[in-house]
Amino acid sequence: MRIARTFSRLIELVNDEGFDLLLIAGDLFDSARPDDNTLASAIAQLRRLKVPAVLLPGNHDRPNPRSGYPYAELRSRCHNVRVFLQPEPAAFEFPGLGLVVYGRAGAHDPRTSPLLGFEKRPGFSFHVIMAHGSYVIPGLTKPKRFPIDDKDLAACFADYVALGDWHGCREVRTARPAAWYSGGPEPLKFGEDAAGFVLEVRLGDGPEGVRVVPRRVGEARARAEELDLSGLHGPEDVHAVLAGMKDRTLMLELRLRAVGLEFNGVYPEVGCKVGSGDRQTGPSERLR
């Protein structure tokens, strides 16, 4: 429900602020077989959109190779939506914007960079490549499925590369072409502190010809905290502290540290984890 509200806010943002195009770089759905309600909700929102949208399937919602479901269904009912459905490099032209958007729905070989194989179309001012894959951070991460590295990015003719796969908002290249992950519009689990954004991308602005501004649309915030309860006098004090942290928009991973408190009376499930039938807690226990 929260994600549906956020997607609705995203559509309103695009409509109200006069953007020219909406790009979704993969994993609009969490599955290649979204339930009927989820698909209907996405269709209803995209039909509200006043500008064209270009969608790239991701690794979670790669379309059926025969039917194209779910994206073929979505495209047939939303005439302003274009979708990359084939693994071969393809492009959509927007002459009124002087823009070409390039993409491919995965690749035959997951060891292959999704940035390879595109040919620049002449006669257009701006070129954007959409790619769904994992950026290889030099010296820190190893290549994964559909790897994207600096060498491939540097060789791109694009002005901007719209990346999908990572759940957090992140810039991965400051030189031309600019390359960003927008991340998910809502955090889905702990550790996704950088989720909750969409990217406003303005081509032709700034010293490199591209200006990117993260815009928060998410409701929820994911946070991890450690709380020392040792100075409290009993379960009622613990209850008061925890009640003060209640926030419907907060996904809180809480690590409790306490000595000499009896949890079993008020929080039996906590007592089970940290008390073990004993007034001394263990070191620190992670509670979600």
PDB file of N, CA and C in Angstrom, residues 262-278:
ATOM      1  N   GLU A 262      14.296  -6.968  33.893  1.00  0.00           N
ATOM      2  CA  GLU A 262      13.442  -8.137  33.672  1.00  0.00           C
ATOM      3  C   GLU A 262      12.420  -7.786  32.600  1.00  0.00           C
ATOM      4  N   PHE A 263      12.558  -8.374  31.412  1.00  0.00           N
ATOM      5  CA  PHE A 263      11.672  -8.074  30.296  1.00  0.00           C
ATOM      6  C   PHE A 263      10.410  -8.929  30.297  1.00  0.00           C
ATOM      7  N   ASN A 264      10.447 -10.084  30.923  1.00  0.00           N
ATOM      8  CA  ASN A 264       9.408 -11.082  30.682  1.00  0.00           C
ATOM      9  C   ASN A 264       8.005 -10.595  31.007  1.00  0.00           C
ATOM     10  N   GLY A 265       7.873  -9.694  31.998  1.00  0.00           N
ATOM     11  CA  GLY A 265       6.542  -9.281  32.388  1.00  0.00           C
ATOM     12  C   GLY A 265       5.804  -8.498  31.325  1.00  0.00           C
ATOM     13  N   VAL A 266       6.505  -7.603  30.626  1.00  0.00           N
ATOM     14  CA  VAL A 266       5.853  -6.730  29.665  1.00  0.00           C
ATOM     15  C   VAL A 266       6.116  -7.157  28.232  1.00  0.00           C
ATOM     16  N   TYR A 267       7.338  -7.628  27.957  1.00  0.00           N
ATOM     17  CA  TYR A 267       7.727  -8.033  26.604  1.00  0.00           C
ATOM     18  C   TYR A 267       8.246  -9.471  26.628  1.00  0.00           C
ATOM     19  N   PRO A 268       7.350 -10.463  26.730  1.00  0.00           N
ATOM     20  CA  PRO A 268       7.827 -11.845  26.818  1.00  0.00           C
ATOM     21  C   PRO A 268       8.693 -12.256  25.640  1.00  0.00           C
ATOM     22  N   GLU A 269       8.374 -11.737  24.433  1.00  0.00           N
ATOM     23  CA  GLU A 269       9.175 -12.124  23.270  1.00  0.00           C
ATOM     24  C   GLU A 269      10.584 -11.542  23.362  1.00  0.00           C
ATOM     25  N   VAL A 270      10.701 -10.352  24.004  1.00  0.00           N
ATOM     26  CA  VAL A 270      12.025  -9.775  24.205  1.00  0.00           C
ATOM     27  C   VAL A 270      12.759 -10.528  25.298  1.00  0.00           C
ATOM     28  N   GLY A 271      12.023 -10.849  26.365  1.00  0.00           N
ATOM     29  CA  GLY A 271      12.628 -11.603  27.449  1.00  0.00           C
ATOM     30  C   GLY A 271      13.175 -12.927  26.979  1.00  0.00           C
ATOM     31  N   CYS A 272      12.463 -13.537  26.050  1.00  0.00           N
ATOM     32  CA  CYS A 272      12.889 -14.809  25.495  1.00  0.00           C
ATOM     33  C   CYS A 272      14.218 -14.658  24.759  1.00  0.00           C
ATOM     34  N   LYS A 273      14.376 -13.512  24.085  1.00  0.00           N
ATOM     35  CA  LYS A 273      15.591 -13.306  23.289  1.00  0.00           C
ATOM     36  C   LYS A 273      16.772 -12.880  24.159  1.00  0.00           C
ATOM     37  N   VAL A 274      16.533 -11.936  25.089  1.00  0.00           N
ATOM     38  CA  VAL A 274      17.671 -11.372  25.800  1.00  0.00           C
ATOM     39  C   VAL A 274      17.764 -11.807  27.251  1.00  0.00           C
ATOM     40  N   GLY A 275      16.667 -12.324  27.795  1.00  0.00           N
ATOM     41  CA  GLY A 275      16.703 -12.682  29.196  1.00  0.00           C
ATOM     42  C   GLY A 275      17.064 -14.126  29.441  1.00  0.00           C
ATOM     43  N   SER A 276      16.527 -15.022  28.615  1.00  0.00           N
ATOM     44  CA  SER A 276      16.765 -16.457  28.740  1.00  0.00           C
ATOM     45  C   SER A 276      16.497 -16.943  30.156  1.00  0.00           C
ATOM     46  N   GLY A 277      15.416 -16.395  30.795  1.00  0.00           N
ATOM     47  CA  GLY A 277      15.050 -16.828  32.132  1.00  0.00           C
ATOM     48  C   GLY A 277      15.974 -16.308  33.207  1.00  0.00           C
ATOM     49  N   ASP A 278      16.690 -15.273  32.929  1.00  0.00           N
ATOM     50  CA  ASP A 278      17.741 -14.796  33.807  1.00  0.00           C
ATOM     51  C   ASP A 278      17.699 -13.274  33.775  1.00  0.00           C
TER      52      ASP A 278
END
